[in-house]
mmCIF file of C-alpha atoms in Angstrom:
data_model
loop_
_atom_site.group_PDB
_atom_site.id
_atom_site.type_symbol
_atom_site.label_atom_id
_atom_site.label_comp_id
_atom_site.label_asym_id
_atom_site.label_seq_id
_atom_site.Cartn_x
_atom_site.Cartn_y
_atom_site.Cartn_z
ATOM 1 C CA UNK F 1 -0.677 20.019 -4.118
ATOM 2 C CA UNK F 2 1.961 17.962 -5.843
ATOM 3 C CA UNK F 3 1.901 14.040 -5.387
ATOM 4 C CA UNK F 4 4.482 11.949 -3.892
ATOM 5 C CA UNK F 5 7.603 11.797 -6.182
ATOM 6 C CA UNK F 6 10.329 9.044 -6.351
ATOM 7 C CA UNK F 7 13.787 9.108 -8.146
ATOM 8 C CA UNK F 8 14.550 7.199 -9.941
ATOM 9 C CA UNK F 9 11.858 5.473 -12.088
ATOM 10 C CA UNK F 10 14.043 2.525 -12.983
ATOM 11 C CA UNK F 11 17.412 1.173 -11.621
ATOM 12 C CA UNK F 12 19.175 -1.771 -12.996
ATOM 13 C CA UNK F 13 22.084 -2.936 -10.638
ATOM 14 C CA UNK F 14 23.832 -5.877 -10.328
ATOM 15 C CA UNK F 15 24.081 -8.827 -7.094
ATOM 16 C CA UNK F 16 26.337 -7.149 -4.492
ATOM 17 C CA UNK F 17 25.831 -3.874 -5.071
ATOM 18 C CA UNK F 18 24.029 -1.237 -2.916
ATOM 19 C CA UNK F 19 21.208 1.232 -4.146
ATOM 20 C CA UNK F 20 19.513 4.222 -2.730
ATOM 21 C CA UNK F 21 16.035 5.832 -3.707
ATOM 22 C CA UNK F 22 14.612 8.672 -3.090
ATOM 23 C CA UNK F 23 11.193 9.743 -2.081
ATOM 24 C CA UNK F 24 9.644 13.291 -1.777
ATOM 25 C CA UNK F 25 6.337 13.151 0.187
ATOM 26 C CA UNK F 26 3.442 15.241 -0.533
ATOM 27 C CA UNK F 27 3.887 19.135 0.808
ATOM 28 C CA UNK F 28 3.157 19.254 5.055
ATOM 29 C CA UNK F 29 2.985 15.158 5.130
ATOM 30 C CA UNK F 30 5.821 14.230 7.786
ATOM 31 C CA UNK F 31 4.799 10.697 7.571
ATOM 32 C CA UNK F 32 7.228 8.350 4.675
ATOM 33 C CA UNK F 33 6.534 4.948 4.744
ATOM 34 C CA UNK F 34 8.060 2.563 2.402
ATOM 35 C CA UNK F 35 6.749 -1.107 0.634
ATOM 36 C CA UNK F 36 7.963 -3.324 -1.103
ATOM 37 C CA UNK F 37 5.862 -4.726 -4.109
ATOM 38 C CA UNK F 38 6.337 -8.251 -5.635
ATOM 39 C CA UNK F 39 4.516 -10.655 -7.439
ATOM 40 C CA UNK F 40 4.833 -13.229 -5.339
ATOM 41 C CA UNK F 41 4.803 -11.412 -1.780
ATOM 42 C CA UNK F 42 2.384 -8.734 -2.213
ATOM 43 C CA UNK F 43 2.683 -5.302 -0.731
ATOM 44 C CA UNK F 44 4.845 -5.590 2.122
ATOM 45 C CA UNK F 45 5.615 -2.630 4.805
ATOM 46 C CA UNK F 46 9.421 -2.124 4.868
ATOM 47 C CA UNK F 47 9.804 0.838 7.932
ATOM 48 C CA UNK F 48 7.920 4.333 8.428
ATOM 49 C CA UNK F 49 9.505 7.247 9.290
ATOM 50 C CA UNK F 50 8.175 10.691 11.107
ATOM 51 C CA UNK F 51 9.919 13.695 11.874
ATOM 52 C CA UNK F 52 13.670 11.964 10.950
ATOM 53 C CA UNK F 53 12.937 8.905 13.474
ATOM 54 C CA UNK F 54 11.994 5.312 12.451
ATOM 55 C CA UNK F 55 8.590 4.847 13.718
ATOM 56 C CA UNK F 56 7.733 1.615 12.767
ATOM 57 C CA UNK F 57 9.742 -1.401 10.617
ATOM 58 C CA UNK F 58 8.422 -4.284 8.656
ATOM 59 C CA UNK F 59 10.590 -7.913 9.099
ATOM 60 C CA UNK F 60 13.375 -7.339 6.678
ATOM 61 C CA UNK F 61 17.069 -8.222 6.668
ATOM 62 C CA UNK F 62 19.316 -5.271 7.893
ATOM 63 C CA UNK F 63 20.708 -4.613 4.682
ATOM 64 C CA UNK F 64 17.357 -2.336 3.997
ATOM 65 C CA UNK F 65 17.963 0.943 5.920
ATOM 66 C CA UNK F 66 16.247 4.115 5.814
ATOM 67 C CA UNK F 67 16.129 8.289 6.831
ATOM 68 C CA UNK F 68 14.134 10.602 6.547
ATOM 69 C CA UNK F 69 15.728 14.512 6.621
ATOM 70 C CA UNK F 70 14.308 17.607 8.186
ATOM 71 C CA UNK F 71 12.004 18.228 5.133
ATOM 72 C CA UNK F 72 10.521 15.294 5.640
ATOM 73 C CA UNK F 73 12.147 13.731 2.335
ATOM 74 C CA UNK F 74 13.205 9.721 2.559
ATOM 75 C CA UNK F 75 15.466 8.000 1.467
ATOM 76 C CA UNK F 76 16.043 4.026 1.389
ATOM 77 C CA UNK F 77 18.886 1.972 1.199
ATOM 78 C CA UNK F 78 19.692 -1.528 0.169
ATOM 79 C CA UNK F 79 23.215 -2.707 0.724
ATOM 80 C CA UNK F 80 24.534 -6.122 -0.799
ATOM 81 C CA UNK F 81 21.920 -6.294 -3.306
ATOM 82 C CA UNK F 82 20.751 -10.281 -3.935
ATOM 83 C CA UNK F 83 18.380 -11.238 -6.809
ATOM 84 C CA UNK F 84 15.145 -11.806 -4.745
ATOM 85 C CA UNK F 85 15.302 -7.968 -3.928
ATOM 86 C CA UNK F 86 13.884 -7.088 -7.821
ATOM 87 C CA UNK F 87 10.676 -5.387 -6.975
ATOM 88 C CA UNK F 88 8.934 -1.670 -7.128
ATOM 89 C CA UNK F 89 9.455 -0.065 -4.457
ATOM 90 C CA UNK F 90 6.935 2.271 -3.326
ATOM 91 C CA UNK F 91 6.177 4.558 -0.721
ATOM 92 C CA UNK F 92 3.860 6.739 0.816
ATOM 93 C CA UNK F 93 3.328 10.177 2.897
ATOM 94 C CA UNK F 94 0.257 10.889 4.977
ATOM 95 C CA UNK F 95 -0.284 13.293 7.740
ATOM 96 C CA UNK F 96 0.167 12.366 10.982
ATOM 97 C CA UNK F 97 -1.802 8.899 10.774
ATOM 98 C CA UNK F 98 -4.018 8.626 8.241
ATOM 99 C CA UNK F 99 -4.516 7.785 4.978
ATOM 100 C CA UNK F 100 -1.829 7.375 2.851
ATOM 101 C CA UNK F 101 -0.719 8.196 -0.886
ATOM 102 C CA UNK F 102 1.792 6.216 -2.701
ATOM 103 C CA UNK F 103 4.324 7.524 -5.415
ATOM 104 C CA UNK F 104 4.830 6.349 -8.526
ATOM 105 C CA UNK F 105 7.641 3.500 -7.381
ATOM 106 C CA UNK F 106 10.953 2.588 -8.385
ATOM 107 C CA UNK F 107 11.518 -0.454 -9.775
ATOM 108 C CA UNK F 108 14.941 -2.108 -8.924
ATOM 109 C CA UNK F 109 15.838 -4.795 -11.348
ATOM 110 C CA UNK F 110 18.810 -6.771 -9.385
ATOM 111 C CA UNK F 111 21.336 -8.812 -12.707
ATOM 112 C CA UNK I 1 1.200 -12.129 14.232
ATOM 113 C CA UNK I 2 -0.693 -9.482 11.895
ATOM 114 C CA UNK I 3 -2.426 -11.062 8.724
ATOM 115 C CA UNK I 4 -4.502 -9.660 6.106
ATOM 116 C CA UNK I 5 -6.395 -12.536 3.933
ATOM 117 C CA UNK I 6 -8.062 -11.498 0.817
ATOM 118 C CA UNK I 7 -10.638 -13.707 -0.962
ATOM 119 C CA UNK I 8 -10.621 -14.430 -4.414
ATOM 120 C CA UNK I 9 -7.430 -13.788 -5.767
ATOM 121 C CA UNK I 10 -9.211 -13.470 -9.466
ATOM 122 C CA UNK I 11 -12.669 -11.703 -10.166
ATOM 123 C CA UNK I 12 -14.413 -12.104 -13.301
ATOM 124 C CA UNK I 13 -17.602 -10.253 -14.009
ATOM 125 C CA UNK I 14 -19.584 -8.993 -16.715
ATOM 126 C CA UNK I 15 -20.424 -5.188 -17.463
ATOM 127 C CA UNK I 16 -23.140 -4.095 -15.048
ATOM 128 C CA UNK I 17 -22.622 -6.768 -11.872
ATOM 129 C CA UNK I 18 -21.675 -6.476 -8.806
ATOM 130 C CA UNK I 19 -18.781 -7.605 -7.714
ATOM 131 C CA UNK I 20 -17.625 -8.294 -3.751
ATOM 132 C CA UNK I 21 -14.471 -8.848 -2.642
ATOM 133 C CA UNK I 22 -13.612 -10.044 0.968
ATOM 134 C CA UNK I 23 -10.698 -9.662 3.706
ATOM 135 C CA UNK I 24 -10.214 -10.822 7.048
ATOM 136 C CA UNK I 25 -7.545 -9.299 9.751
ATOM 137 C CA UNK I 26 -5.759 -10.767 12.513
ATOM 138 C CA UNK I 27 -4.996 -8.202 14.905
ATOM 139 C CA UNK I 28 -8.090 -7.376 16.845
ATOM 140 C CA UNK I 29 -6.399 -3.774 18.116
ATOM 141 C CA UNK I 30 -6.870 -2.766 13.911
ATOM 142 C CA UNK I 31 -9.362 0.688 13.896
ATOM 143 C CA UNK I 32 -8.360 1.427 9.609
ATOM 144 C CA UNK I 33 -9.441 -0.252 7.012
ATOM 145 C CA UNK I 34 -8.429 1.030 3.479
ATOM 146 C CA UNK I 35 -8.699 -0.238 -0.114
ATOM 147 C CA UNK I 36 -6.330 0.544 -2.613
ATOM 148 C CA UNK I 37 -7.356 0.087 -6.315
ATOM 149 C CA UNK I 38 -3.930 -0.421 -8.774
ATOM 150 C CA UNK I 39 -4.461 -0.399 -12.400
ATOM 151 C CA UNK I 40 -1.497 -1.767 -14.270
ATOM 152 C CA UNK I 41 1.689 0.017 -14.302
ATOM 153 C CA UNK I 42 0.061 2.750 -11.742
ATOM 154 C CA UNK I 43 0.600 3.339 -8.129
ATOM 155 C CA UNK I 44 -1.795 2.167 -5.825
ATOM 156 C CA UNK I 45 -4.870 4.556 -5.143
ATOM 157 C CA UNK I 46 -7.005 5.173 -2.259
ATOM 158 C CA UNK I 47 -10.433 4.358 -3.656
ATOM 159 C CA UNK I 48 -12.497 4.112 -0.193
ATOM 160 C CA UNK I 49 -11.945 3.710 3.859
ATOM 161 C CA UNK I 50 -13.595 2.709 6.737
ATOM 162 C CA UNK I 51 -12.613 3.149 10.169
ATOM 163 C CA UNK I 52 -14.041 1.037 13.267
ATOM 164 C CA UNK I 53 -16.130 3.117 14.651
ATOM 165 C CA UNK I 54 -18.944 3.293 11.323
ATOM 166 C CA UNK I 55 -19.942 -0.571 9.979
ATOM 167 C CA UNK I 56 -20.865 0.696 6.389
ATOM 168 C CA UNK I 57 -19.228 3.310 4.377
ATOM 169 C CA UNK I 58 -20.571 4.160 0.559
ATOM 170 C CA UNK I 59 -19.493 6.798 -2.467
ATOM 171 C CA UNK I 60 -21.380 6.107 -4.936
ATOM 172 C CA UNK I 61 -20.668 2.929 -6.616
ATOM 173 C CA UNK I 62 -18.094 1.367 -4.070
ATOM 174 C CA UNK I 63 -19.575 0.681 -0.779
ATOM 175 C CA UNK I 64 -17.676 -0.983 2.231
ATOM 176 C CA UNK I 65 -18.655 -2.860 5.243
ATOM 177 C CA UNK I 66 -17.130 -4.366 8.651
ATOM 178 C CA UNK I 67 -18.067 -6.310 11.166
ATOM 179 C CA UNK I 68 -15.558 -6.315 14.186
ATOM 180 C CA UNK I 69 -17.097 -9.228 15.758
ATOM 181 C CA UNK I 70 -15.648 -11.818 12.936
ATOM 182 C CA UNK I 71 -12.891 -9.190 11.595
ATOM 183 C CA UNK I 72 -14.083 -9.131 8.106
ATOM 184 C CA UNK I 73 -14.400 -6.307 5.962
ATOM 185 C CA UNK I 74 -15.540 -6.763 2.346
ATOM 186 C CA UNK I 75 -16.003 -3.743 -0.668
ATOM 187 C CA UNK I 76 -18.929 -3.713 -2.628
ATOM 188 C CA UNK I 77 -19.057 -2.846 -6.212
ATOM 189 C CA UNK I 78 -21.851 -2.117 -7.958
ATOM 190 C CA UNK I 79 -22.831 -1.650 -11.684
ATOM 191 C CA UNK I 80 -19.665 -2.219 -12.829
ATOM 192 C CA UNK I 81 -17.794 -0.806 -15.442
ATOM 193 C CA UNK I 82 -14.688 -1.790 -17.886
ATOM 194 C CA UNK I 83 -12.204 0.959 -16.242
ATOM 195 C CA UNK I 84 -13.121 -0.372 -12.689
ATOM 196 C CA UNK I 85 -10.977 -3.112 -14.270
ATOM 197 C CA UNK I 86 -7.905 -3.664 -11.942
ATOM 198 C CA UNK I 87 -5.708 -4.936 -8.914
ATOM 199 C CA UNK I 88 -7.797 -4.489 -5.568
ATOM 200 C CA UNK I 89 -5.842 -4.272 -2.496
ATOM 201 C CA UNK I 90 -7.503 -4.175 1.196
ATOM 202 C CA UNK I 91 -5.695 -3.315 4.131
ATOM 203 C CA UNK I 92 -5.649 -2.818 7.980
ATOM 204 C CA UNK I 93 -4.052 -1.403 10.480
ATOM 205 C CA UNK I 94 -3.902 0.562 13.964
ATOM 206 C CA UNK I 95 -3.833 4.386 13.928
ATOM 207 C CA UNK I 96 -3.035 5.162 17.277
ATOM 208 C CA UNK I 97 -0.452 6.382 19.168
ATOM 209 C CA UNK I 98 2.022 7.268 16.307
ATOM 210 C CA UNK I 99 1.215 3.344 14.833
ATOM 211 C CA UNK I 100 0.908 3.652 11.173
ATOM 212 C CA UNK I 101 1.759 0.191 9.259
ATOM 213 C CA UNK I 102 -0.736 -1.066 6.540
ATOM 214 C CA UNK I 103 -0.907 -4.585 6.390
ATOM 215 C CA UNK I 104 -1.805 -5.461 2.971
ATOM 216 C CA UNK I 105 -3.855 -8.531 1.393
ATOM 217 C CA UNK I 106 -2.779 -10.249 -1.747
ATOM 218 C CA UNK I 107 -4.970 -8.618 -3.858
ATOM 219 C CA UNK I 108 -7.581 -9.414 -6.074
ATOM 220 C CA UNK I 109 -7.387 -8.754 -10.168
ATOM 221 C CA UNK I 110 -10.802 -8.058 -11.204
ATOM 222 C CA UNK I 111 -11.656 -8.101 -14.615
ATOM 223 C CA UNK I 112 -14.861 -6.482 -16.008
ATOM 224 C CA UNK I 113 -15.941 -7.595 -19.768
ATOM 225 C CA UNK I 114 -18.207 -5.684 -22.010
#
């Protein structure tokens, strides 16, 4: 089976703006969850999505969004863009519950 | 609220030890316990996990244990190798009843020297 894929790789943007990735989970995973990934924070859960609903969310401002469409793709969202949201972004598909597998990340650099 | 604590931060050992690293949870209700192994520039990689029903989980040179009681869960590494050379991640969480939120720790960057 193919991995989880992310689009882009890199993304350069600048304060204010907003910026969507894209995530493509592994073949019959309807699970998407999303991190974010910073030095000085760690790995921390942004919001999970199954079957198009938000299952779960992490503590983050309302500018990060998500949604998740009927074949189980994800996209995320981050409106107003301020520095301290430069990171990789990652996320990850599993079946049901269960283990996950993380893509390769996007890493936002915010000018 | 839910916690992950991961002890050390930095692991230095030399070709052939062991190594150990350690994490404690918060949230009693937590049944999964992976670890994630992330070598530089790479996603994050499921290496081994443990749910709460077993206390010791092993493939081949990576071994895991829990103990509910003090909600500590450590992974074992034995006869270490250069490549095993990388960021180790532990985390928690409850898989149950469409609940599926890893709670990471802060990771640990273990180095292994010739």
């Amino acid at each position: 089976k193919a991995g989880v894929t992310q689009t882009p790789r890199y993304l350069i943007k600048t304060r204010g703006q907003q910026v969507t990735l894209s995530c493509s989970p592994i073949s019959g995973h309807r699970s998407v969850s999303w991190y974010q990934q910073t030095p000085g924070q760690g790995l921390q859960f942004l919001f999970e999505y199954f079957s198009e609903t938000q299952r779960n969310k992490g503590n983050f401002p309302g500018r990060f969004s998500g949604r998740q469409f009927s074949n189980s793709r994800s996209e995320m969202n981050v409106s107003t863009l301020e520095l301290g949201d430069s990171a990789l972004y990652l996320c990850a598909s599993s079946f049901e519950a269960s283990e996950q597998f993380f893509g390769p990340g996007t890493r936002l650099t915010v000018l | 609220g839910e916690n992950v604590e991961q002890h050390p931060s930095t692991l230095s050992v030399q070709e052939g030890d062991s190594a150990v690293i350690k994490c404690t949870y918060s949230d009693s209700a937590s049944n999964y316990f992976p670890w994630y192994k992330q070598e530089l520039g790479k996603r994050p990689q499921l290496i081994i996990d443990i749910r709460s029903n077993v206390g010791e989980k092993k493939d081949q040179r990576i071994a895991v244990t829990l103990n509910k009681t003090a909600k500590h869960f450590s992974l074992h590494i034995t006869e270490t190798q250069p490549e095993d050379s990388a960021v180790y991640f532990c985390a928690a969480t409850k898989i149950s009843g469409g609940y599926n939120k890893l709670i990471f720790g802060a990771g640990t960057r273990l180095a292994v020297h010739p």
